[in-house]
Amino acid sequence: MTLRLIDGMRALAPEYDGFILDLWGVVHDGTAPFPGVLDCMERLIGAGKRLVLLSNAPRRSDDVVRRIARIGVPEGLYHGVMSSGEEAWQHLKHRDEPFYAGLGRRCLQIGSERDLEMRDGLDLAFVATPAEADFILNTGPAEWDDTIEDYAPVLEAAHARRLPMVCANPDLVVIHDGKPALCAGSLAEEYEQLGGKVRWHGKPDPSVYLSCLELLGIVDGRRILVVGDSLRTDIAGAARAGLDSVLIAGGVHAAEFSDGDELDLGRVAAALAEHGLQPIGVMPRFVW
């Protein structure tokens, strides 16, 4: 396939009215915005474009807004936020699907102290062991350097009791402070391999994109572009939602797609072909 290399969003801005931006890997690295990102967002807003941030963070949208503000992404540079955690919370709150209607009220949360706000407003009793639980809320490992092996005992005990799991972050890994760290999706995959039942939320499921379309307020999906760094979630999710996408190669796949500081388009094209994905192009970074 012929892959279009795009050096900046200025080349794409005239073609679209709305942009759905991934956060971690596109806008920031977990500690600060990437160079040039805020300028790019400001220029898009100045051109009358609508921007919505779509994150696989295992926390509610308001929590995401506060967290990104603390690392330097101000509210004035986007029009809305949707997260996998928000979608999971809404289902836990309203019990509006058979899976959720059948859950009990005793919940074992696998997660860190960063994710405790997910509990607020839910009529749940949070317990400490699988033996006490009706189901698992998986928001991810407790520490950045945790491994799958660290969670084997609790996953095996949960599977022995046939506990269903709600996964509030389908990402497998994230690059935190320059190093890969496990996400909730890795634990959920391990649980499924044991035979456990998992209800996934977030990208690449089309439902979170429908929420973004409501926030954008744009009827014509052909005028919306998804910007993401993950083939498995961002680019695959855009395809499933019927939306155009552009791949940011300097995010989670940076080591795979680069030879030193040079982007290797051949590697990118091979990975896209392997996954059967066709974004409109690839950019090294999200810049103007």
PDB file of C-alpha atoms in Angstrom:
ATOM      1  CA  MET A   1       0.000   0.000   0.000  1.00  0.00           C
ATOM      2  CA  THR A   2       1.081   3.569  -0.660  1.00  0.00           C
ATOM      3  CA  LEU A   3       1.295   5.380   2.657  1.00  0.00           C
ATOM      4  CA  ARG A   4       0.841   9.135   2.830  1.00  0.00           C
ATOM      5  CA  LEU A   5       3.346  10.870   5.086  1.00  0.00           C
ATOM      6  CA  ILE A   6       1.828  14.033   6.579  1.00  0.00           C
ATOM      7  CA  ASP A   7       4.128  16.547   8.228  1.00  0.00           C
ATOM      8  CA  GLY A   8       1.448  18.560  10.043  1.00  0.00           C
ATOM      9  CA  MET A   9      -2.249  19.028  10.671  1.00  0.00           C
ATOM     10  CA  ARG A  10      -2.254  22.171   8.528  1.00  0.00           C
ATOM     11  CA  ALA A  11      -2.437  19.823   5.520  1.00  0.00           C
ATOM     12  CA  LEU A  12      -5.575  18.117   6.849  1.00  0.00           C
ATOM     13  CA  ALA A  13      -7.462  20.924   8.577  1.00  0.00           C
ATOM     14  CA  PRO A  14      -9.342  22.100   5.438  1.00  0.00           C
ATOM     15  CA  GLU A  15     -10.692  18.560   4.873  1.00  0.00           C
ATOM     16  CA  TYR A  16     -12.389  18.108   8.275  1.00  0.00           C
ATOM     17  CA  ASP A  17     -14.654  19.997  10.680  1.00  0.00           C
ATOM     18  CA  GLY A  18     -14.182  17.824  13.767  1.00  0.00           C
ATOM     19  CA  PHE A  19     -11.279  15.938  15.315  1.00  0.00           C
ATOM     20  CA  ILE A  20     -11.329  13.103  17.849  1.00  0.00           C
ATOM     21  CA  LEU A  21      -7.943  13.106  19.567  1.00  0.00           C
ATOM     22  CA  ASP A  22      -6.410  10.333  21.619  1.00  0.00           C
ATOM     23  CA  LEU A  23      -4.741  11.658  24.749  1.00  0.00           C
ATOM     24  CA  TRP A  24      -1.858   9.473  25.923  1.00  0.00           C
ATOM     25  CA  GLY A  25       0.608   9.118  23.041  1.00  0.00           C
ATOM     26  CA  VAL A  26      -0.887  11.926  20.939  1.00  0.00           C
ATOM     27  CA  VAL A  27      -1.493  14.909  23.235  1.00  0.00           C
ATOM     28  CA  HIS A  28       0.732  14.003  26.204  1.00  0.00           C
ATOM     29  CA  ASP A  29       3.147  11.372  27.528  1.00  0.00           C
ATOM     30  CA  GLY A  30       1.608  11.027  30.984  1.00  0.00           C
ATOM     31  CA  THR A  31       3.638  13.849  32.466  1.00  0.00           C
ATOM     32  CA  ALA A  32       3.449  16.761  29.976  1.00  0.00           C
ATOM     33  CA  PRO A  33       2.086  17.706  26.547  1.00  0.00           C
ATOM     34  CA  PHE A  34       4.285  16.770  23.604  1.00  0.00           C
ATOM     35  CA  PRO A  35       6.121  19.677  21.949  1.00  0.00           C
ATOM     36  CA  GLY A  36       3.928  21.509  19.458  1.00  0.00           C
ATOM     37  CA  VAL A  37       0.659  19.882  20.556  1.00  0.00           C
ATOM     38  CA  LEU A  38      -0.889  22.855  22.340  1.00  0.00           C
ATOM     39  CA  ASP A  39      -0.022  25.130  19.429  1.00  0.00           C
ATOM     40  CA  CYS A  40      -1.663  22.677  17.042  1.00  0.00           C
ATOM     41  CA  MET A  41      -4.845  22.473  19.129  1.00  0.00           C
ATOM     42  CA  GLU A  42      -4.982  26.250  19.427  1.00  0.00           C
ATOM     43  CA  ARG A  43      -4.641  26.665  15.659  1.00  0.00           C
ATOM     44  CA  LEU A  44      -7.404  24.141  14.990  1.00  0.00           C
ATOM     45  CA  ILE A  45      -9.713  25.886  17.459  1.00  0.00           C
ATOM     46  CA  GLY A  46      -8.840  29.217  15.845  1.00  0.00           C
ATOM     47  CA  ALA A  47      -9.833  27.785  12.471  1.00  0.00           C
ATOM     48  CA  GLY A  48     -13.287  26.957  13.821  1.00  0.00           C
ATOM     49  CA  LYS A  49     -12.716  23.230  14.222  1.00  0.00           C
ATOM     50  CA  ARG A  50     -14.353  21.104  16.923  1.00  0.00           C
ATOM     51  CA  LEU A  51     -12.038  18.986  19.106  1.00  0.00           C
ATOM     52  CA  VAL A  52     -13.061  16.116  21.385  1.00  0.00           C
ATOM     53  CA  LEU A  53     -10.588  14.115  23.464  1.00  0.00           C
ATOM     54  CA  LEU A  54     -11.212  10.360  23.596  1.00  0.00           C
ATOM     55  CA  SER A  55      -9.245   8.464  26.205  1.00  0.00           C
ATOM     56  CA  ASN A  56      -9.058   4.865  27.332  1.00  0.00           C
ATOM     57  CA  ALA A  57      -8.357   6.158  30.837  1.00  0.00           C
ATOM     58  CA  PRO A  58     -10.083   4.107  33.566  1.00  0.00           C
ATOM     59  CA  ARG A  59     -11.612   7.195  35.145  1.00  0.00           C
ATOM     60  CA  ARG A  60     -14.535   9.530  34.610  1.00  0.00           C
ATOM     61  CA  SER A  61     -14.420  12.338  32.075  1.00  0.00           C
ATOM     62  CA  ASP A  62     -14.382  15.122  34.691  1.00  0.00           C
ATOM     63  CA  ASP A  63     -11.441  13.427  36.385  1.00  0.00           C
ATOM     64  CA  VAL A  64      -9.610  13.293  33.041  1.00  0.00           C
ATOM     65  CA  VAL A  65     -10.202  17.034  32.575  1.00  0.00           C
ATOM     66  CA  ARG A  66      -8.663  17.822  35.967  1.00  0.00           C
ATOM     67  CA  ARG A  67      -5.681  15.536  35.437  1.00  0.00           C
ATOM     68  CA  ILE A  68      -4.718  16.864  32.018  1.00  0.00           C
ATOM     69  CA  ALA A  69      -5.105  20.435  33.287  1.00  0.00           C
ATOM     70  CA  ARG A  70      -2.525  19.653  35.983  1.00  0.00           C
ATOM     71  CA  ILE A  71      -0.009  18.501  33.361  1.00  0.00           C
ATOM     72  CA  GLY A  72      -0.607  21.518  31.147  1.00  0.00           C
ATOM     73  CA  VAL A  73      -3.560  20.867  28.792  1.00  0.00           C
ATOM     74  CA  PRO A  74      -6.084  23.686  29.429  1.00  0.00           C
ATOM     75  CA  GLU A  75      -9.846  23.278  28.973  1.00  0.00           C
ATOM     76  CA  GLY A  76     -10.024  26.049  26.380  1.00  0.00           C
ATOM     77  CA  LEU A  77      -8.281  23.873  23.772  1.00  0.00           C
ATOM     78  CA  TYR A  78     -11.059  21.298  23.318  1.00  0.00           C
ATOM     79  CA  HIS A  79     -14.839  21.033  23.365  1.00  0.00           C
ATOM     80  CA  GLY A  80     -15.436  17.774  25.226  1.00  0.00           C
ATOM     81  CA  VAL A  81     -13.944  14.629  26.755  1.00  0.00           C
ATOM     82  CA  MET A  82     -15.067  11.012  26.619  1.00  0.00           C
ATOM     83  CA  SER A  83     -13.335   8.135  28.398  1.00  0.00           C
ATOM     84  CA  SER A  84     -13.626   4.374  28.706  1.00  0.00           C
ATOM     85  CA  GLY A  85     -13.970   4.873  32.450  1.00  0.00           C
ATOM     86  CA  GLU A  86     -16.940   7.188  31.933  1.00  0.00           C
ATOM     87  CA  GLU A  87     -18.688   4.614  29.772  1.00  0.00           C
ATOM     88  CA  ALA A  88     -18.044   1.844  32.312  1.00  0.00           C
ATOM     89  CA  TRP A  89     -19.258   4.056  35.182  1.00  0.00           C
ATOM     90  CA  GLN A  90     -22.482   4.907  33.363  1.00  0.00           C
ATOM     91  CA  HIS A  91     -23.270   1.221  32.836  1.00  0.00           C
ATOM     92  CA  LEU A  92     -22.468   0.378  36.452  1.00  0.00           C
ATOM     93  CA  LYS A  93     -24.706   3.228  37.585  1.00  0.00           C
ATOM     94  CA  HIS A  94     -27.717   2.565  35.377  1.00  0.00           C
ATOM     95  CA  ARG A  95     -27.504  -1.236  34.923  1.00  0.00           C
ATOM     96  CA  ASP A  96     -28.975  -0.776  31.439  1.00  0.00           C
ATOM     97  CA  GLU A  97     -27.745  -4.004  29.831  1.00  0.00           C
ATOM     98  CA  PRO A  98     -28.376  -7.655  30.763  1.00  0.00           C
ATOM     99  CA  PHE A  99     -24.728  -8.114  31.727  1.00  0.00           C
ATOM    100  CA  TYR A 100     -24.926  -5.246  34.213  1.00  0.00           C
ATOM    101  CA  ALA A 101     -28.410  -6.073  35.438  1.00  0.00           C
ATOM    102  CA  GLY A 102     -27.033  -9.456  36.490  1.00  0.00           C
ATOM    103  CA  LEU A 103     -24.097  -8.116  38.491  1.00  0.00           C
ATOM    104  CA  GLY A 104     -24.234  -8.113  42.251  1.00  0.00           C
ATOM    105  CA  ARG A 105     -23.267  -5.175  44.468  1.00  0.00           C
ATOM    106  CA  ARG A 106     -20.062  -6.497  46.047  1.00  0.00           C
ATOM    107  CA  CYS A 107     -17.149  -5.298  43.924  1.00  0.00           C
ATOM    108  CA  LEU A 108     -13.445  -6.131  43.994  1.00  0.00           C
ATOM    109  CA  GLN A 109     -11.550  -3.312  42.300  1.00  0.00           C
ATOM    110  CA  ILE A 110      -8.186  -4.090  40.751  1.00  0.00           C
ATOM    111  CA  GLY A 111      -6.538  -0.705  40.396  1.00  0.00           C
ATOM    112  CA  SER A 112      -4.433   2.033  41.890  1.00  0.00           C
ATOM    113  CA  GLU A 113      -5.232   4.857  44.257  1.00  0.00           C
ATOM    114  CA  ARG A 114      -5.351   7.073  41.150  1.00  0.00           C
ATOM    115  CA  ASP A 115      -8.539   5.276  40.101  1.00  0.00           C
ATOM    116  CA  LEU A 116     -10.560   5.383  43.329  1.00  0.00           C
ATOM    117  CA  GLU A 117     -12.761   8.215  42.079  1.00  0.00           C
ATOM    118  CA  MET A 118     -14.440   5.635  39.832  1.00  0.00           C
ATOM    119  CA  ARG A 119     -16.235   4.418  42.968  1.00  0.00           C
ATOM    120  CA  ASP A 120     -18.001   7.705  43.660  1.00  0.00           C
ATOM    121  CA  GLY A 121     -21.739   7.705  43.088  1.00  0.00           C
ATOM    122  CA  LEU A 122     -22.081   3.939  42.662  1.00  0.00           C
ATOM    123  CA  ASP A 123     -24.208   1.898  45.035  1.00  0.00           C
ATOM    124  CA  LEU A 124     -21.526  -0.733  45.531  1.00  0.00           C
ATOM    125  CA  ALA A 125     -19.799  -2.374  48.479  1.00  0.00           C
ATOM    126  CA  PHE A 126     -16.080  -2.599  47.728  1.00  0.00           C
ATOM    127  CA  VAL A 127     -14.404  -5.731  49.095  1.00  0.00           C
ATOM    128  CA  ALA A 128     -10.805  -6.867  49.446  1.00  0.00           C
ATOM    129  CA  THR A 129     -10.784 -10.440  48.089  1.00  0.00           C
ATOM    130  CA  PRO A 130     -12.369 -12.519  45.311  1.00  0.00           C
ATOM    131  CA  ALA A 131     -14.031 -14.672  47.958  1.00  0.00           C
ATOM    132  CA  GLU A 132     -16.161 -11.684  49.024  1.00  0.00           C
ATOM    133  CA  ALA A 133     -16.932 -10.331  45.560  1.00  0.00           C
ATOM    134  CA  ASP A 134     -19.759 -10.620  43.028  1.00  0.00           C
ATOM    135  CA  PHE A 135     -17.677  -9.113  40.237  1.00  0.00           C
ATOM    136  CA  ILE A 136     -14.376  -7.352  39.441  1.00  0.00           C
ATOM    137  CA  LEU A 137     -13.892  -3.753  38.330  1.00  0.00           C
ATOM    138  CA  ASN A 138     -10.526  -3.722  36.558  1.00  0.00           C
ATOM    139  CA  THR A 139      -9.016  -0.249  36.245  1.00  0.00           C
ATOM    140  CA  GLY A 140      -5.423  -1.469  35.886  1.00  0.00           C
ATOM    141  CA  PRO A 141      -2.324  -2.376  37.879  1.00  0.00           C
ATOM    142  CA  ALA A 142      -1.654  -0.578  41.152  1.00  0.00           C
ATOM    143  CA  GLU A 143       1.924   0.413  40.298  1.00  0.00           C
ATOM    144  CA  TRP A 144       3.641   1.391  37.051  1.00  0.00           C
ATOM    145  CA  ASP A 145       6.163  -1.465  37.261  1.00  0.00           C
ATOM    146  CA  ASP A 146       3.681  -4.229  38.158  1.00  0.00           C
ATOM    147  CA  THR A 147       3.670  -7.411  36.060  1.00  0.00           C
ATOM    148  CA  ILE A 148       0.998  -9.906  35.012  1.00  0.00           C
ATOM    149  CA  GLU A 149       2.537 -12.408  37.426  1.00  0.00           C
ATOM    150  CA  ASP A 150       1.797 -10.058  40.322  1.00  0.00           C
ATOM    151  CA  TYR A 151      -1.929 -10.504  39.644  1.00  0.00           C
ATOM    152  CA  ALA A 152      -1.997 -14.237  38.876  1.00  0.00           C
ATOM    153  CA  PRO A 153      -3.251 -15.273  42.355  1.00  0.00           C
ATOM    154  CA  VAL A 154      -6.208 -12.869  42.395  1.00  0.00           C
ATOM    155  CA  LEU A 155      -7.156 -13.629  38.781  1.00  0.00           C
ATOM    156  CA  GLU A 156      -7.032 -17.366  39.383  1.00  0.00           C
ATOM    157  CA  ALA A 157      -9.094 -17.046  42.561  1.00  0.00           C
ATOM    158  CA  ALA A 158     -11.644 -14.865  40.740  1.00  0.00           C
ATOM    159  CA  HIS A 159     -11.896 -17.326  37.869  1.00  0.00           C
ATOM    160  CA  ALA A 160     -12.422 -20.206  40.300  1.00  0.00           C
ATOM    161  CA  ARG A 161     -15.537 -18.359  41.512  1.00  0.00           C
ATOM    162  CA  ARG A 162     -16.580 -17.451  37.927  1.00  0.00           C
ATOM    163  CA  LEU A 163     -16.607 -13.738  38.713  1.00  0.00           C
ATOM    164  CA  PRO A 164     -17.389 -11.481  35.730  1.00  0.00           C
ATOM    165  CA  MET A 165     -14.958  -8.627  35.081  1.00  0.00           C
ATOM    166  CA  VAL A 166     -15.627  -5.071  33.921  1.00  0.00           C
ATOM    167  CA  CYS A 167     -12.538  -3.702  32.128  1.00  0.00           C
ATOM    168  CA  ALA A 168     -12.519   0.103  32.227  1.00  0.00           C
ATOM    169  CA  ASN A 169      -9.343   0.503  30.145  1.00  0.00           C
ATOM    170  CA  PRO A 170      -8.766  -1.823  27.170  1.00  0.00           C
ATOM    171  CA  ASP A 171      -5.196  -0.626  26.521  1.00  0.00           C
ATOM    172  CA  LEU A 172      -2.544  -3.308  26.945  1.00  0.00           C
ATOM    173  CA  VAL A 173       0.422  -1.034  27.629  1.00  0.00           C
ATOM    174  CA  VAL A 174       1.193   2.661  27.813  1.00  0.00           C
ATOM    175  CA  ILE A 175       4.494   4.503  27.594  1.00  0.00           C
ATOM    176  CA  HIS A 176       4.901   6.201  30.967  1.00  0.00           C
ATOM    177  CA  ASP A 177       7.891   8.452  31.435  1.00  0.00           C
ATOM    178  CA  GLY A 178       9.629   6.754  28.512  1.00  0.00           C
ATOM    179  CA  LYS A 179       9.009   3.167  29.667  1.00  0.00           C
ATOM    180  CA  PRO A 180       6.225   0.643  28.872  1.00  0.00           C
ATOM    181  CA  ALA A 181       3.750  -0.011  31.686  1.00  0.00           C
ATOM    182  CA  LEU A 182       0.889  -2.497  31.858  1.00  0.00           C
ATOM    183  CA  CYS A 183      -2.708  -1.334  31.559  1.00  0.00           C
ATOM    184  CA  ALA A 184      -5.998  -2.928  32.547  1.00  0.00           C
ATOM    185  CA  GLY A 185      -6.380  -4.533  29.129  1.00  0.00           C
ATOM    186  CA  SER A 186      -3.416  -6.825  29.763  1.00  0.00           C
ATOM    187  CA  LEU A 187      -5.025  -8.100  32.960  1.00  0.00           C
ATOM    188  CA  ALA A 188      -8.357  -8.542  31.159  1.00  0.00           C
ATOM    189  CA  GLU A 189      -6.697 -10.522  28.356  1.00  0.00           C
ATOM    190  CA  GLU A 190      -5.033 -12.749  30.920  1.00  0.00           C
ATOM    191  CA  TYR A 191      -8.393 -13.289  32.632  1.00  0.00           C
ATOM    192  CA  GLU A 192     -10.031 -14.233  29.337  1.00  0.00           C
ATOM    193  CA  GLN A 193      -7.220 -16.712  28.663  1.00  0.00           C
ATOM    194  CA  LEU A 194      -8.056 -18.331  31.998  1.00  0.00           C
ATOM    195  CA  GLY A 195     -11.658 -18.609  30.797  1.00  0.00           C
ATOM    196  CA  GLY A 196     -13.063 -15.581  32.607  1.00  0.00           C
ATOM    197  CA  LYS A 197     -15.859 -13.400  31.243  1.00  0.00           C
ATOM    198  CA  VAL A 198     -14.915  -9.761  30.518  1.00  0.00           C
ATOM    199  CA  ARG A 199     -17.061  -6.781  29.510  1.00  0.00           C
ATOM    200  CA  TRP A 200     -14.738  -4.342  27.731  1.00  0.00           C
ATOM    201  CA  HIS A 201     -15.227  -0.565  27.469  1.00  0.00           C
ATOM    202  CA  GLY A 202     -13.471   2.034  25.325  1.00  0.00           C
ATOM    203  CA  LYS A 203     -11.649   2.031  22.009  1.00  0.00           C
ATOM    204  CA  PRO A 204     -11.925   0.162  19.663  1.00  0.00           C
ATOM    205  CA  ASP A 205     -15.621  -0.358  20.499  1.00  0.00           C
ATOM    206  CA  PRO A 206     -17.763   1.908  18.289  1.00  0.00           C
ATOM    207  CA  SER A 207     -20.018   2.959  21.189  1.00  0.00           C
ATOM    208  CA  VAL A 208     -17.486   5.463  22.585  1.00  0.00           C
ATOM    209  CA  TYR A 209     -17.177   7.053  19.157  1.00  0.00           C
ATOM    210  CA  LEU A 210     -20.946   7.584  19.074  1.00  0.00           C
ATOM    211  CA  SER A 211     -20.590   9.512  22.338  1.00  0.00           C
ATOM    212  CA  CYS A 212     -17.849  11.624  20.726  1.00  0.00           C
ATOM    213  CA  LEU A 213     -20.053  12.410  17.734  1.00  0.00           C
ATOM    214  CA  GLU A 214     -22.675  13.793  20.121  1.00  0.00           C
ATOM    215  CA  LEU A 215     -20.050  15.985  21.780  1.00  0.00           C
ATOM    216  CA  LEU A 216     -18.772  17.208  18.416  1.00  0.00           C
ATOM    217  CA  GLY A 217     -22.253  18.053  17.151  1.00  0.00           C
ATOM    218  CA  ILE A 218     -21.258  17.206  13.564  1.00  0.00           C
ATOM    219  CA  VAL A 219     -23.723  15.130  11.543  1.00  0.00           C
ATOM    220  CA  ASP A 220     -21.533  14.224   8.565  1.00  0.00           C
ATOM    221  CA  GLY A 221     -19.046  11.569   9.671  1.00  0.00           C
ATOM    222  CA  ARG A 222     -16.993  12.183   6.523  1.00  0.00           C
ATOM    223  CA  ARG A 223     -15.965  15.527   8.039  1.00  0.00           C
ATOM    224  CA  ILE A 224     -14.518  13.935  11.196  1.00  0.00           C
ATOM    225  CA  LEU A 225     -10.941  12.701  11.644  1.00  0.00           C
ATOM    226  CA  VAL A 226      -9.664  10.419  14.403  1.00  0.00           C
ATOM    227  CA  VAL A 227      -6.064  11.040  15.495  1.00  0.00           C
ATOM    228  CA  GLY A 228      -4.435   8.199  17.412  1.00  0.00           C
ATOM    229  CA  ASP A 229      -1.197   6.321  18.053  1.00  0.00           C
ATOM    230  CA  SER A 230      -2.462   2.770  18.638  1.00  0.00           C
ATOM    231  CA  LEU A 231      -3.314   0.414  15.789  1.00  0.00           C
ATOM    232  CA  ARG A 232      -5.291  -1.896  18.064  1.00  0.00           C
ATOM    233  CA  THR A 233      -7.478   0.789  19.667  1.00  0.00           C
ATOM    234  CA  ASP A 234      -7.403   4.164  17.874  1.00  0.00           C
ATOM    235  CA  ILE A 235      -7.035   3.186  14.227  1.00  0.00           C
ATOM    236  CA  ALA A 236      -9.053  -0.034  14.450  1.00  0.00           C
ATOM    237  CA  GLY A 237     -11.731   1.796  16.447  1.00  0.00           C
ATOM    238  CA  ALA A 238     -12.037   4.546  13.857  1.00  0.00           C
ATOM    239  CA  ALA A 239     -12.431   1.933  11.127  1.00  0.00           C
ATOM    240  CA  ARG A 240     -15.155   0.137  13.078  1.00  0.00           C
ATOM    241  CA  ALA A 241     -16.948   3.450  13.592  1.00  0.00           C
ATOM    242  CA  GLY A 242     -16.689   4.297   9.883  1.00  0.00           C
ATOM    243  CA  LEU A 243     -14.424   7.325  10.443  1.00  0.00           C
ATOM    244  CA  ASP A 244     -11.187   8.470   8.796  1.00  0.00           C
ATOM    245  CA  SER A 245      -8.049   8.273  10.904  1.00  0.00           C
ATOM    246  CA  VAL A 246      -4.435   9.372  10.911  1.00  0.00           C
ATOM    247  CA  LEU A 247      -1.749   7.403  12.736  1.00  0.00           C
ATOM    248  CA  ILE A 248       0.709   9.170  15.041  1.00  0.00           C
ATOM    249  CA  ALA A 249       3.813   6.994  14.710  1.00  0.00           C
ATOM    250  CA  GLY A 250       5.711   8.513  17.634  1.00  0.00           C
ATOM    251  CA  GLY A 251       3.437   7.094  20.344  1.00  0.00           C
ATOM    252  CA  VAL A 252       3.020   3.552  21.618  1.00  0.00           C
ATOM    253  CA  HIS A 253       4.536   2.051  18.422  1.00  0.00           C
ATOM    254  CA  ALA A 254       7.543   4.407  18.332  1.00  0.00           C
ATOM    255  CA  ALA A 255      10.167   1.716  18.940  1.00  0.00           C
ATOM    256  CA  GLU A 256       8.539  -0.563  16.375  1.00  0.00           C
ATOM    257  CA  PHE A 257       8.224   2.070  13.632  1.00  0.00           C
ATOM    258  CA  SER A 258      11.489   3.966  14.006  1.00  0.00           C
ATOM    259  CA  ASP A 259      15.105   3.300  13.277  1.00  0.00           C
ATOM    260  CA  GLY A 260      16.699   5.623  15.790  1.00  0.00           C
ATOM    261  CA  ASP A 261      15.093   9.014  15.199  1.00  0.00           C
ATOM    262  CA  GLU A 262      14.023   8.173  11.635  1.00  0.00           C
ATOM    263  CA  LEU A 263      10.483   6.983  10.881  1.00  0.00           C
ATOM    264  CA  ASP A 264      10.524   3.809   8.778  1.00  0.00           C
ATOM    265  CA  LEU A 265       7.461   3.991   6.520  1.00  0.00           C
ATOM    266  CA  GLY A 266       8.060   0.435   5.339  1.00  0.00           C
ATOM    267  CA  ARG A 267       7.598  -0.887   8.870  1.00  0.00           C
ATOM    268  CA  VAL A 268       4.466   1.202   9.337  1.00  0.00           C
ATOM    269  CA  ALA A 269       2.979  -0.009   6.046  1.00  0.00           C
ATOM    270  CA  ALA A 270       3.746  -3.639   6.920  1.00  0.00           C
ATOM    271  CA  ALA A 271       2.046  -3.310  10.312  1.00  0.00           C
ATOM    272  CA  LEU A 272      -1.020  -1.679   8.765  1.00  0.00           C
ATOM    273  CA  ALA A 273      -1.252  -4.425   6.142  1.00  0.00           C
ATOM    274  CA  GLU A 274      -0.924  -7.091   8.820  1.00  0.00           C
ATOM    275  CA  HIS A 275      -3.846  -5.598  10.749  1.00  0.00           C
ATOM    276  CA  GLY A 276      -5.896  -4.793   7.643  1.00  0.00           C
ATOM    277  CA  LEU A 277      -6.050  -1.073   8.495  1.00  0.00           C
ATOM    278  CA  GLN A 278      -6.006   1.922   6.152  1.00  0.00           C
ATOM    279  CA  PRO A 279      -5.648   5.305   7.854  1.00  0.00           C
ATOM    280  CA  ILE A 280      -5.499   8.255   5.489  1.00  0.00           C
ATOM    281  CA  GLY A 281      -1.860   8.770   6.432  1.00  0.00           C
ATOM    282  CA  VAL A 282       0.809   8.778   9.108  1.00  0.00           C
ATOM    283  CA  MET A 283       2.367  11.643  11.079  1.00  0.00           C
ATOM    284  CA  PRO A 284       5.461  11.420  13.301  1.00  0.00           C
ATOM    285  CA  ARG A 285       3.823  13.724  15.882  1.00  0.00           C
ATOM    286  CA  PHE A 286       0.598  15.677  16.324  1.00  0.00           C
ATOM    287  CA  VAL A 287       1.797  19.129  15.284  1.00  0.00           C
ATOM    288  CA  TRP A 288       0.540  21.934  13.102  1.00  0.00           C
TER     289      TRP A 288
END
